mmCIF file of C-alpha atoms in Angstrom:
data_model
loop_
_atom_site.group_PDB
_atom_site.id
_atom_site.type_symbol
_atom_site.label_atom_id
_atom_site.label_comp_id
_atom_site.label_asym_id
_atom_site.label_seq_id
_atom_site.Cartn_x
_atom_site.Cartn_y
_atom_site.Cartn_z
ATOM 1 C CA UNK B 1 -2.024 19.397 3.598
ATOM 2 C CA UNK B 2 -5.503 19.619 4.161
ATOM 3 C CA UNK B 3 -6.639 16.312 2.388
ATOM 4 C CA UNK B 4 -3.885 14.668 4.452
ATOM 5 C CA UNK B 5 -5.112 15.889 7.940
ATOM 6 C CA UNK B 6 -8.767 14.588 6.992
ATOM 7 C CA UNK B 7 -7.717 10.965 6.222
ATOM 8 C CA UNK B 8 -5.447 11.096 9.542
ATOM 9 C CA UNK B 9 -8.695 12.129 11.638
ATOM 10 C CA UNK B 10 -10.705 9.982 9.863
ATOM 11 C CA UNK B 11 -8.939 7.310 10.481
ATOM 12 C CA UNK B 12 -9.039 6.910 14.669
ATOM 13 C CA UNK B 13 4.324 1.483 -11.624
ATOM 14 C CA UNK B 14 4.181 -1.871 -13.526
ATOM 15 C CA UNK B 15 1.817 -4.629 -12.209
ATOM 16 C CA UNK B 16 2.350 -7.984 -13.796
ATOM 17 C CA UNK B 17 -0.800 -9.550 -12.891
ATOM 18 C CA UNK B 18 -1.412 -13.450 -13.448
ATOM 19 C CA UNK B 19 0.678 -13.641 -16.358
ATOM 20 C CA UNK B 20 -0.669 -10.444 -17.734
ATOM 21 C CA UNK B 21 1.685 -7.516 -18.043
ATOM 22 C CA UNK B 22 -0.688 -4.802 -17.267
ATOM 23 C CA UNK B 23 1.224 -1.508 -17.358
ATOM 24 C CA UNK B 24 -0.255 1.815 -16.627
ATOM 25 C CA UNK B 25 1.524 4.931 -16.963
ATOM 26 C CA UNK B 26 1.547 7.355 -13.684
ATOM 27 C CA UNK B 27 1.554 10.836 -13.370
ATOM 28 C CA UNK B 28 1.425 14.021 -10.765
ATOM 29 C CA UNK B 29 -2.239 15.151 -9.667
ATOM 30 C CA UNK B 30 -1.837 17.854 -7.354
ATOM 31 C CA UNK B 31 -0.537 15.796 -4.639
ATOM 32 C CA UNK B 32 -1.765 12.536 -5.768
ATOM 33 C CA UNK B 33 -0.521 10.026 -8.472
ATOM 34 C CA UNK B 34 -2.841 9.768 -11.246
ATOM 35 C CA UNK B 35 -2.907 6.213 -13.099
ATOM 36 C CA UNK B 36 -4.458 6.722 -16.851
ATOM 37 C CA UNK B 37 -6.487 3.573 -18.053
ATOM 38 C CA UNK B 38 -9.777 2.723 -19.907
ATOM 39 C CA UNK B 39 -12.749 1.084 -19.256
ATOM 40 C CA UNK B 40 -15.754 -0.461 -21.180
ATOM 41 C CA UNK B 41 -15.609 -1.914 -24.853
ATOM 42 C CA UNK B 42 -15.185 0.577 -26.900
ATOM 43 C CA UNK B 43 -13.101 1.649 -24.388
ATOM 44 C CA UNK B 44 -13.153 5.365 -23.020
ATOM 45 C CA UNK B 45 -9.600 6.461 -21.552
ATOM 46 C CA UNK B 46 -9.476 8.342 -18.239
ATOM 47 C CA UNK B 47 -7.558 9.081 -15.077
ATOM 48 C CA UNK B 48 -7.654 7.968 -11.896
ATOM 49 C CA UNK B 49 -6.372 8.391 -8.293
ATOM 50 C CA UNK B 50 -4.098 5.347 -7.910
ATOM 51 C CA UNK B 51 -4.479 4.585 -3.745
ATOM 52 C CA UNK B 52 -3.024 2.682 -2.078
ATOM 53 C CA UNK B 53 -4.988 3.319 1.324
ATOM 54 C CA UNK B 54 -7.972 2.088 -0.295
ATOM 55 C CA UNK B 55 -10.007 -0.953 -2.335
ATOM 56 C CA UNK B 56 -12.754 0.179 -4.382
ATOM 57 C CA UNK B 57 -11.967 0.366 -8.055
ATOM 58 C CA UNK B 58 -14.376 3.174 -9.443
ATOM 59 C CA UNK B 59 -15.413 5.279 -12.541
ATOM 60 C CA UNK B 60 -17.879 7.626 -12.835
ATOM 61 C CA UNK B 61 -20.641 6.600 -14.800
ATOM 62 C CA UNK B 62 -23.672 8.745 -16.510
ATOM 63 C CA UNK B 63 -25.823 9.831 -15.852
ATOM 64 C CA UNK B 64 -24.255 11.083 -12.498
ATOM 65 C CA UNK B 65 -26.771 13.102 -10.355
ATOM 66 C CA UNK B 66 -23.595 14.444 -8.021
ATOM 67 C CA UNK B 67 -20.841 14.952 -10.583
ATOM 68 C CA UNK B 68 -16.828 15.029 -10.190
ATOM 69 C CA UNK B 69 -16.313 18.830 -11.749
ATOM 70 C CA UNK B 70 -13.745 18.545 -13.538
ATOM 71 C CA UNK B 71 -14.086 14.724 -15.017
ATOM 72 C CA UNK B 72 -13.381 14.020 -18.618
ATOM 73 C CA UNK B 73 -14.865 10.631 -18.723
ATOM 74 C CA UNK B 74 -18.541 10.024 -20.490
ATOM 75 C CA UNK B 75 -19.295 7.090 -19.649
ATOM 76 C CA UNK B 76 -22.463 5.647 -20.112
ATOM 77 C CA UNK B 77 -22.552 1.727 -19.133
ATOM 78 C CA UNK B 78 -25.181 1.280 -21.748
ATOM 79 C CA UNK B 79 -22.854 1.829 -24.445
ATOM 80 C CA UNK B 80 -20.653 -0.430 -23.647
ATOM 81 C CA UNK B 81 -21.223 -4.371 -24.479
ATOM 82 C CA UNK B 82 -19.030 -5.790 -21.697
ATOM 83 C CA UNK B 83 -20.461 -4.159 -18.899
ATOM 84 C CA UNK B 84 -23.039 -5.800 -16.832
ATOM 85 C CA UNK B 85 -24.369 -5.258 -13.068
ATOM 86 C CA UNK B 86 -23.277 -7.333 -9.769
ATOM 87 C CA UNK B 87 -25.956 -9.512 -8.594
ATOM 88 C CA UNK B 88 -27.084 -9.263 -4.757
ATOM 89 C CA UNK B 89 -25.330 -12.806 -4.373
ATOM 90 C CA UNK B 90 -22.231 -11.418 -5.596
ATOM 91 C CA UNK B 91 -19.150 -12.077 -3.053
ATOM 92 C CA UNK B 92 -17.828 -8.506 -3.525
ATOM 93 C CA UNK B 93 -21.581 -7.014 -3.120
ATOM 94 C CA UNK B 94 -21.133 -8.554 0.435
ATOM 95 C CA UNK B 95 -17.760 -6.781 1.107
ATOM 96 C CA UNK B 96 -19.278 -3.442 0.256
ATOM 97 C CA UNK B 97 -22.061 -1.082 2.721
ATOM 98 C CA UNK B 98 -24.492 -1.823 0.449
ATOM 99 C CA UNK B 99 -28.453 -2.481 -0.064
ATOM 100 C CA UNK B 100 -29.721 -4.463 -2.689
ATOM 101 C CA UNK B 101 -32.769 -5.336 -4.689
ATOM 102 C CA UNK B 102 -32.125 -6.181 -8.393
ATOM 103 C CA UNK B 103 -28.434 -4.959 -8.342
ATOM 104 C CA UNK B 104 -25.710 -3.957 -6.142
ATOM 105 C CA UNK B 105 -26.010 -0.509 -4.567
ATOM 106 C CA UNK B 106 -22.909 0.879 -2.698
ATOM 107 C CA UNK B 107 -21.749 3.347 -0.784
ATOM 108 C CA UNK B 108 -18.159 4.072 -0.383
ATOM 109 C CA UNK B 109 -16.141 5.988 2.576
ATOM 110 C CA UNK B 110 -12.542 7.798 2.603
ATOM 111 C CA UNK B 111 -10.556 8.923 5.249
ATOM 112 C CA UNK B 112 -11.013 12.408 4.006
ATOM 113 C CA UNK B 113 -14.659 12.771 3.951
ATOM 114 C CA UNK B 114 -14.647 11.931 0.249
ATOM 115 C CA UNK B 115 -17.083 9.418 -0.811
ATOM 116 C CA UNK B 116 -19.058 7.771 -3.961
ATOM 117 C CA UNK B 117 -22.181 5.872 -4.399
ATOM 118 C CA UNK B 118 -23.586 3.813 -7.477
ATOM 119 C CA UNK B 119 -23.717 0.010 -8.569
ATOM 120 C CA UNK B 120 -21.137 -2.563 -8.500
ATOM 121 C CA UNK B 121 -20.896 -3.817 -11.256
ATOM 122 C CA UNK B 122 -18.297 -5.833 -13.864
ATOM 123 C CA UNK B 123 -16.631 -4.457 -16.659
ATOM 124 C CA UNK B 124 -13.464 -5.128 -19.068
ATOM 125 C CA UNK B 125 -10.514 -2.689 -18.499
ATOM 126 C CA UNK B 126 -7.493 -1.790 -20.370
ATOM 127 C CA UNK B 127 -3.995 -0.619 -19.110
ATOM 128 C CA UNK B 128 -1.177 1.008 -21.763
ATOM 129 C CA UNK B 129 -1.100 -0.501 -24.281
ATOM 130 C CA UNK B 130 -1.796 -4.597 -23.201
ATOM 131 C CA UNK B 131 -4.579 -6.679 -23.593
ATOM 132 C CA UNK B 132 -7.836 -5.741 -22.345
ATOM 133 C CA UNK B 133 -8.843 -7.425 -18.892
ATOM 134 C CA UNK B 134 -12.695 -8.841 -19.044
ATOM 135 C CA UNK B 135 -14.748 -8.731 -15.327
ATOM 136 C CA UNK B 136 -12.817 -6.213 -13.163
ATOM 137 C CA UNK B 137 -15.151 -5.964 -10.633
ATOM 138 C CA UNK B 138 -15.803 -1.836 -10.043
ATOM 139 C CA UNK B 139 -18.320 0.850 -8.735
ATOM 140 C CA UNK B 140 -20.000 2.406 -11.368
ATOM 141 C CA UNK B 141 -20.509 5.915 -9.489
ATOM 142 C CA UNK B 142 -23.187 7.686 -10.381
ATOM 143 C CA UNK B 143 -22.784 10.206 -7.130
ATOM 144 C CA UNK B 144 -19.585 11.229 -6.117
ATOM 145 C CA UNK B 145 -18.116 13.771 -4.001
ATOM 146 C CA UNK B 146 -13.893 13.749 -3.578
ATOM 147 C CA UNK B 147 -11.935 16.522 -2.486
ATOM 148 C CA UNK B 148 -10.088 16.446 -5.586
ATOM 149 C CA UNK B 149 -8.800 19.713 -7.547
ATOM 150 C CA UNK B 150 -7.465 18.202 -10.433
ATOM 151 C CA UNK B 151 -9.253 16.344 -13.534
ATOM 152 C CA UNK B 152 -9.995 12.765 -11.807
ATOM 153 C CA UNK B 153 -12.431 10.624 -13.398
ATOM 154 C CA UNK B 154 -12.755 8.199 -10.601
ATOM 155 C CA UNK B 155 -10.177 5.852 -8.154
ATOM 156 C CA UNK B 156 -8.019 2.822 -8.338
ATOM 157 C CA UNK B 157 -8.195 1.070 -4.803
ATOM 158 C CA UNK B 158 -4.885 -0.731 -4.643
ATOM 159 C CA UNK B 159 -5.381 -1.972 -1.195
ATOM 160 C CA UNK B 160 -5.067 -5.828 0.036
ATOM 161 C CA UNK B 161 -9.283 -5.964 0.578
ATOM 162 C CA UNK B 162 -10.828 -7.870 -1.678
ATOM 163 C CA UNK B 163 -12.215 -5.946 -3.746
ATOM 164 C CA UNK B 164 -8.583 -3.752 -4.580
ATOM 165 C CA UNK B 165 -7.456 -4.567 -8.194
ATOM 166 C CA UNK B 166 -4.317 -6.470 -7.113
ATOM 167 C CA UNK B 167 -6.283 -8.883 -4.712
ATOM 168 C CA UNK B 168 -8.836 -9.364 -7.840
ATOM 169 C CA UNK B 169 -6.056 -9.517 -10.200
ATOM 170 C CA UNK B 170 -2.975 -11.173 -8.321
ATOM 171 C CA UNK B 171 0.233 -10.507 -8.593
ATOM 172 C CA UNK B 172 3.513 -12.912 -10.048
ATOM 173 C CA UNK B 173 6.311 -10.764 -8.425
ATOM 174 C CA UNK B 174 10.441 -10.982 -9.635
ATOM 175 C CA UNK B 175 12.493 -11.496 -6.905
ATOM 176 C CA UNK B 176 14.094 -8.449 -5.506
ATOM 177 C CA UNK B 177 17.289 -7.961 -6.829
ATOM 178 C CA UNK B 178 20.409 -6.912 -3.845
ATOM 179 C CA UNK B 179 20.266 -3.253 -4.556
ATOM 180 C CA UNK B 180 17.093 -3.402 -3.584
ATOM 181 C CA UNK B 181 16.051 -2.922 0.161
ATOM 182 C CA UNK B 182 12.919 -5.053 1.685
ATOM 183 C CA UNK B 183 11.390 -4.470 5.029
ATOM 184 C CA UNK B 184 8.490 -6.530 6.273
ATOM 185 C CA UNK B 185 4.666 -5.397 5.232
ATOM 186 C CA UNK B 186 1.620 -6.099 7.282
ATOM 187 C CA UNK B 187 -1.400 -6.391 4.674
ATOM 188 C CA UNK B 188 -4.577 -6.027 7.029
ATOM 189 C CA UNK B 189 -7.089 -3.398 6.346
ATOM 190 C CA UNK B 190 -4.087 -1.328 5.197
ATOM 191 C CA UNK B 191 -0.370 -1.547 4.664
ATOM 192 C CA UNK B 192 1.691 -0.958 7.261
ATOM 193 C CA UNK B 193 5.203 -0.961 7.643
ATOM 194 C CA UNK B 194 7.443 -1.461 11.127
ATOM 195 C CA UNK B 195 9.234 1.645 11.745
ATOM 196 C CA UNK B 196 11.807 1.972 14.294
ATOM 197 C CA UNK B 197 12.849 5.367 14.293
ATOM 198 C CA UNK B 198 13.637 8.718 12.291
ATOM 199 C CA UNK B 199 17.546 10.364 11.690
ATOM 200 C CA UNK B 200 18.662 13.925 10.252
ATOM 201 C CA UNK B 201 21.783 13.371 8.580
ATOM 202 C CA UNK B 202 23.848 11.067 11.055
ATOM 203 C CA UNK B 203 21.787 11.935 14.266
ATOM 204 C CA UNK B 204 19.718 9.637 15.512
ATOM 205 C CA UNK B 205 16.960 11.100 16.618
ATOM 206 C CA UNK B 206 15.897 10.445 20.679
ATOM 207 C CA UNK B 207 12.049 9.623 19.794
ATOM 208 C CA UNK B 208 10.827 6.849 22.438
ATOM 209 C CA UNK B 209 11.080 3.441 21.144
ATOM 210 C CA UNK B 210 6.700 3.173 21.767
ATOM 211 C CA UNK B 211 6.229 6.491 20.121
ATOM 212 C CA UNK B 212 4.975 4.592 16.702
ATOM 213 C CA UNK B 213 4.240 1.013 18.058
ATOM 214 C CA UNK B 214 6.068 -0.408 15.334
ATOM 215 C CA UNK B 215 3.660 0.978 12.361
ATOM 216 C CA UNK B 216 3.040 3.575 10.584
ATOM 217 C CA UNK B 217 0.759 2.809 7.138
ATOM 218 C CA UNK B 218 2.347 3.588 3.652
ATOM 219 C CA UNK B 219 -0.274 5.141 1.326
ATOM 220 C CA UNK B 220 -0.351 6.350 -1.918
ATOM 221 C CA UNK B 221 -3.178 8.363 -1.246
ATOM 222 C CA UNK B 222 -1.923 10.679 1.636
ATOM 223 C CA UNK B 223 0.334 13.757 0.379
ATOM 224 C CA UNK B 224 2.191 14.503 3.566
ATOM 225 C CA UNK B 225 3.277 12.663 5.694
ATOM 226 C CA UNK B 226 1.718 12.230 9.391
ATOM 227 C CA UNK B 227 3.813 11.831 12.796
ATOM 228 C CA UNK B 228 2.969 12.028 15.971
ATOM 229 C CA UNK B 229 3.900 15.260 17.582
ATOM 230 C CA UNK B 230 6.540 13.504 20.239
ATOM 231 C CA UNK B 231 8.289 12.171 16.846
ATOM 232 C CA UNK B 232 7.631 15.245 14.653
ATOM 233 C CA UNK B 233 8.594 18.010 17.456
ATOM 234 C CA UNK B 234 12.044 16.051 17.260
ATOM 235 C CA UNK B 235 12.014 16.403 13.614
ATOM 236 C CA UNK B 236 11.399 19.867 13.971
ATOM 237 C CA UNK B 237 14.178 21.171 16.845
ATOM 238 C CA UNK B 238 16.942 19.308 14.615
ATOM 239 C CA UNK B 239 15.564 21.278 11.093
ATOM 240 C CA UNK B 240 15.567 24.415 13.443
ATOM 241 C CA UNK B 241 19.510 23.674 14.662
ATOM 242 C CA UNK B 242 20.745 22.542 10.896
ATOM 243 C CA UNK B 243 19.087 25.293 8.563
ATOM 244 C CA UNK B 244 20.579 28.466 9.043
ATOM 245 C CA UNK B 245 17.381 31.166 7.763
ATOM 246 C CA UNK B 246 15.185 32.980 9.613
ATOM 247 C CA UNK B 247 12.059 31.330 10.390
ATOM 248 C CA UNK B 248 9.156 31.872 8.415
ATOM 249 C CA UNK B 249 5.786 32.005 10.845
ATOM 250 C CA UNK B 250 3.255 33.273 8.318
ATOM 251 C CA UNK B 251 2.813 30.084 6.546
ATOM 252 C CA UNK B 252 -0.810 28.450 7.086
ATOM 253 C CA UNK B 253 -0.814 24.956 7.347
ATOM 254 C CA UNK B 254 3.658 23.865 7.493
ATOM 255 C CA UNK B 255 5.396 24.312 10.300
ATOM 256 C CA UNK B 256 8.591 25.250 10.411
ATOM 257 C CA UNK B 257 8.923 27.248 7.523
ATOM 258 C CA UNK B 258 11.974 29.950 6.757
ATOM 259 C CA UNK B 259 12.611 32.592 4.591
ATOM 260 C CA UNK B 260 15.317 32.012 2.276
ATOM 261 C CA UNK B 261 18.158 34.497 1.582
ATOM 262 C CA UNK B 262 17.133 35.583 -2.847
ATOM 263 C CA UNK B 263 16.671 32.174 -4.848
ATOM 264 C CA UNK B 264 19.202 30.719 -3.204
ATOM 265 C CA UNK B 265 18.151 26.935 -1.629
ATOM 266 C CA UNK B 266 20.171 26.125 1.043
ATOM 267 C CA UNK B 267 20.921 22.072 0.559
ATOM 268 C CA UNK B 268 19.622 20.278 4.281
ATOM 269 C CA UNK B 269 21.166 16.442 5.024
ATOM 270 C CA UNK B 270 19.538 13.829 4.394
ATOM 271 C CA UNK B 271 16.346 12.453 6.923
ATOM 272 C CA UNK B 272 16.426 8.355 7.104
ATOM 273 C CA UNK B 273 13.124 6.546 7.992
ATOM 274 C CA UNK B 274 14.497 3.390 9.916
ATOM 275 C CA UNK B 275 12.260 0.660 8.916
ATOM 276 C CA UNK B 276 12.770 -3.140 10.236
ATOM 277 C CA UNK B 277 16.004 -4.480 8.274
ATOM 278 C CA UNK B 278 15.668 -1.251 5.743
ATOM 279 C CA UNK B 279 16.766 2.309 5.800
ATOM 280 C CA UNK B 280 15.079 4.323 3.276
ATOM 281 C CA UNK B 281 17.098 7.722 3.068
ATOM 282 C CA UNK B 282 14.774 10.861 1.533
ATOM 283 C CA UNK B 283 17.003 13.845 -0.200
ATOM 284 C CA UNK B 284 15.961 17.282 0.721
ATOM 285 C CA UNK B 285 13.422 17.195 -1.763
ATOM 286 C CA UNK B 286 11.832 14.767 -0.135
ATOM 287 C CA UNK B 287 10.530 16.070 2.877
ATOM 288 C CA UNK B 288 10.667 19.978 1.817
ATOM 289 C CA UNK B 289 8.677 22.232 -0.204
ATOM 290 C CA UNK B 290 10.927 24.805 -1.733
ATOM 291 C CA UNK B 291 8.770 27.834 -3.263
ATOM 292 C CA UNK B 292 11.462 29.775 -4.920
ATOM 293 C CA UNK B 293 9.349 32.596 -6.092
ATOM 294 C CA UNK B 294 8.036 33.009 -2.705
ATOM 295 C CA UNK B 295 10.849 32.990 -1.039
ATOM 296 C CA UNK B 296 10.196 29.983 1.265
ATOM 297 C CA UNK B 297 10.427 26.192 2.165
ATOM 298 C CA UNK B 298 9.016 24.453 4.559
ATOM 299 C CA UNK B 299 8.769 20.964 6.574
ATOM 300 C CA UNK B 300 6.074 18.324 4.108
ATOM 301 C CA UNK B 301 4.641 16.606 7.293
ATOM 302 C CA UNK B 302 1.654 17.034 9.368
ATOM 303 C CA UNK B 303 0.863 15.997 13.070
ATOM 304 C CA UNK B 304 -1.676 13.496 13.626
ATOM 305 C CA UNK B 305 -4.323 14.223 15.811
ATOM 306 C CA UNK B 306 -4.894 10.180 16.519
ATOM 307 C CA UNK B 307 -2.044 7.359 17.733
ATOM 308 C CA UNK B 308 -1.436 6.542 14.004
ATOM 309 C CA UNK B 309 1.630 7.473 11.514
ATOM 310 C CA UNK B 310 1.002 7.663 7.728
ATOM 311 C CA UNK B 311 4.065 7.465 5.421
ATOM 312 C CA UNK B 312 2.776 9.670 2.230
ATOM 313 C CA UNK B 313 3.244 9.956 -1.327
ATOM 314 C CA UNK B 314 5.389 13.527 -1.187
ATOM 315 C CA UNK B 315 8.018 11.294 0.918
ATOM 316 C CA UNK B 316 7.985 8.565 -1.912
ATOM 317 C CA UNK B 317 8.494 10.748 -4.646
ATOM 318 C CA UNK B 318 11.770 9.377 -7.029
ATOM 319 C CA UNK B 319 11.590 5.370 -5.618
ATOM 320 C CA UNK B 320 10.508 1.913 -7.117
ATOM 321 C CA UNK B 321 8.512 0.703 -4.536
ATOM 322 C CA UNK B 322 7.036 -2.894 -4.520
ATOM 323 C CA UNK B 323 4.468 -4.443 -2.542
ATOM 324 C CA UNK B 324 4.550 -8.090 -2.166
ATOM 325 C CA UNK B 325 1.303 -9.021 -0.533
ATOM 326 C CA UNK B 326 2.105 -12.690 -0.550
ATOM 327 C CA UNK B 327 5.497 -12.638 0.848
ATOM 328 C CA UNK B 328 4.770 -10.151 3.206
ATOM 329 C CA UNK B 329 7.463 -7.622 2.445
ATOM 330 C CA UNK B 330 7.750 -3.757 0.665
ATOM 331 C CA UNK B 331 11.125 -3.602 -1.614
ATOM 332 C CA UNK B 332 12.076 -0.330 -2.639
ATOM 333 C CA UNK B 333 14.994 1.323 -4.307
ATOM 334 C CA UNK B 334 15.891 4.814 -5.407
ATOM 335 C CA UNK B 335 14.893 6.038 -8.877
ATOM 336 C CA UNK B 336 14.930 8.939 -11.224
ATOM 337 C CA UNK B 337 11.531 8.777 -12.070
ATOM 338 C CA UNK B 338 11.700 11.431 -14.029
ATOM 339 C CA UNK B 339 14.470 10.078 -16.512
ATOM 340 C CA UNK B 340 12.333 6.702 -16.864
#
């Protein structure tokens, strides 16, 4: 909750890629998907953070003076006989804070007060089980600090900058099929979606039609999801009149939160997000945590301090979700990710 209250204030699973079929498998990080790929020739598998509220593709590279903790990955650019280091010409050098001498020295931002710094550089990586991909442009980071508790070797900017590995990459993109819905995405410095309004079950909830000005940014990178508090408060008073527990008010952090009667989980109507021309409908598990053992569950969203919405990763949980940069739409159907 905390990481996703940083990137607010800071802020003011199969990619077919030019013919290639570049598939990476995705798992749970703590709050974060985790993409696991390699890099370098011979390669060296890690994990990543795969973000979508971002563009940098990074690794962490030794010998790092500010290390990730708990990173797995050695290594060492030197050993590797594809890598080699961006020139100061470079395009992507220019996209980048950066100064510059011999080679391309970065430093890199995130809306939670993360950030790395090292070289850009070029390097061949490999996804699954596919062919290796030669001159994936990438910061080697040799000092990184991310609020990350889990064992992340470095970051997969997905973003529609320049330097993100779909915009390097490309995408060739199957038409949706009609079970899938498609509302229309907004690709500028991040990817924003038109959203019209929120419902509980079948009520529609009254939140003024300027409350999000038509966007709220879908990230990959942001746990909970971020309202602001004229749409949220709503949120909460129809929770409060639909779940019948007593509340729980000793919960840092979620708000509202309710004490639940043994083990026994209560099951809550559905909450639609009304996007433009798509409904996406989250179960229960969607938008609450249910701690069994503790005896509580409580609302996965966050106020935002700034006039901005985020649409997070806890909300997308169990959906295909597909980002058509070029045609300037998001698809997305349900899924059961975990039977996949």
């Amino acid at each position: 909750m905390r990481r996703s209250q940083h990137r607010m204030d800071a802020l003011g699973e199969m990619l077919t890629v030019s013919g290639v079929d570049a598939r990476a498998t995705v798992h749970d990080g703590l709050g974060e998907y985790m993409m696991d790929l390699a890099v370098g020739t011979p390669a060296l598998p890690f994990s990543a953070i795969m973000d979508t509220g971002s563009n940098l593709v990074w690794a962490q590279c030794q010998p790092c003076v500010e290390c990730l903790p708990h990173s797995a990955l050695q290594y060492d650019p030197s050993n590797s006989s594809t890598y080699s280091a961006s020139p100061c010409t470079d395009s992507y050098c220019k996209a980048l804070p950066s100064t510059c001498t011999t080679a391309c020295e970065y430093h890199y931002d995130y809306m939670d007060s993360s950030w790395t710094d090292g070289v850009l550089s070029t390097e061949t990586f490999t996804f699954g089980s596919g062919d290796p991909i030669p001159n994936v442009t990438f910061g080697c980071g040799y000092n990184n600090s991310f609020n990350t508790p889990f064992y992340a070797s470095g970051l997969v900017g997905l973003g529609p900058g320049s330097l993100s590995l779909v915009s390097q990459l490309g995408f060739d993109l199957k038409e949706p099929t009609s079970a899938i819905r498609s509302t229309p995405l907004v690709a500028d410095s991040f990817y924003f979606l038109d959203l019209r309004g929120i419902s509980v079950g079948a009520t529609l909830l009254p939140i003024p039609s300027d409350t999000f000005a038509n966007k709220i940014l879908i990230d990959s990178g942001t746990t909970f999801t971020v309202l602001p508090p004229a749409a949220l408060d709503l949120v909460k008073q129809e929770l409060r009149s639909v779940v019948d527990l007593p509340p729980a008010n000793d919960i840092p952090w979620f708000d509202p939160c309710f004490r639940l009667k043994s083990s026994e989980v209560p099951q809550l109507p559905d909450m639609t997000f009304h996007f433009s021309g798509a409904d996406m409908v989250l179960p229960m598990r969607n938008y609450m945590l249910v701690d069994t053992e503790a005896g509580v569950m409580c609302l996965a969203m966050n106020p935002s301090s700034v006039p901005m919405s985020i649409f997070g990763n806890f909300q997308q949980q169990d959906m295909h979700i597909l980002y058509d940069v070029a045609g300037k739409s998001l698809s997305f159907a349900p899924a059961q990710c975990d039977k996949l």
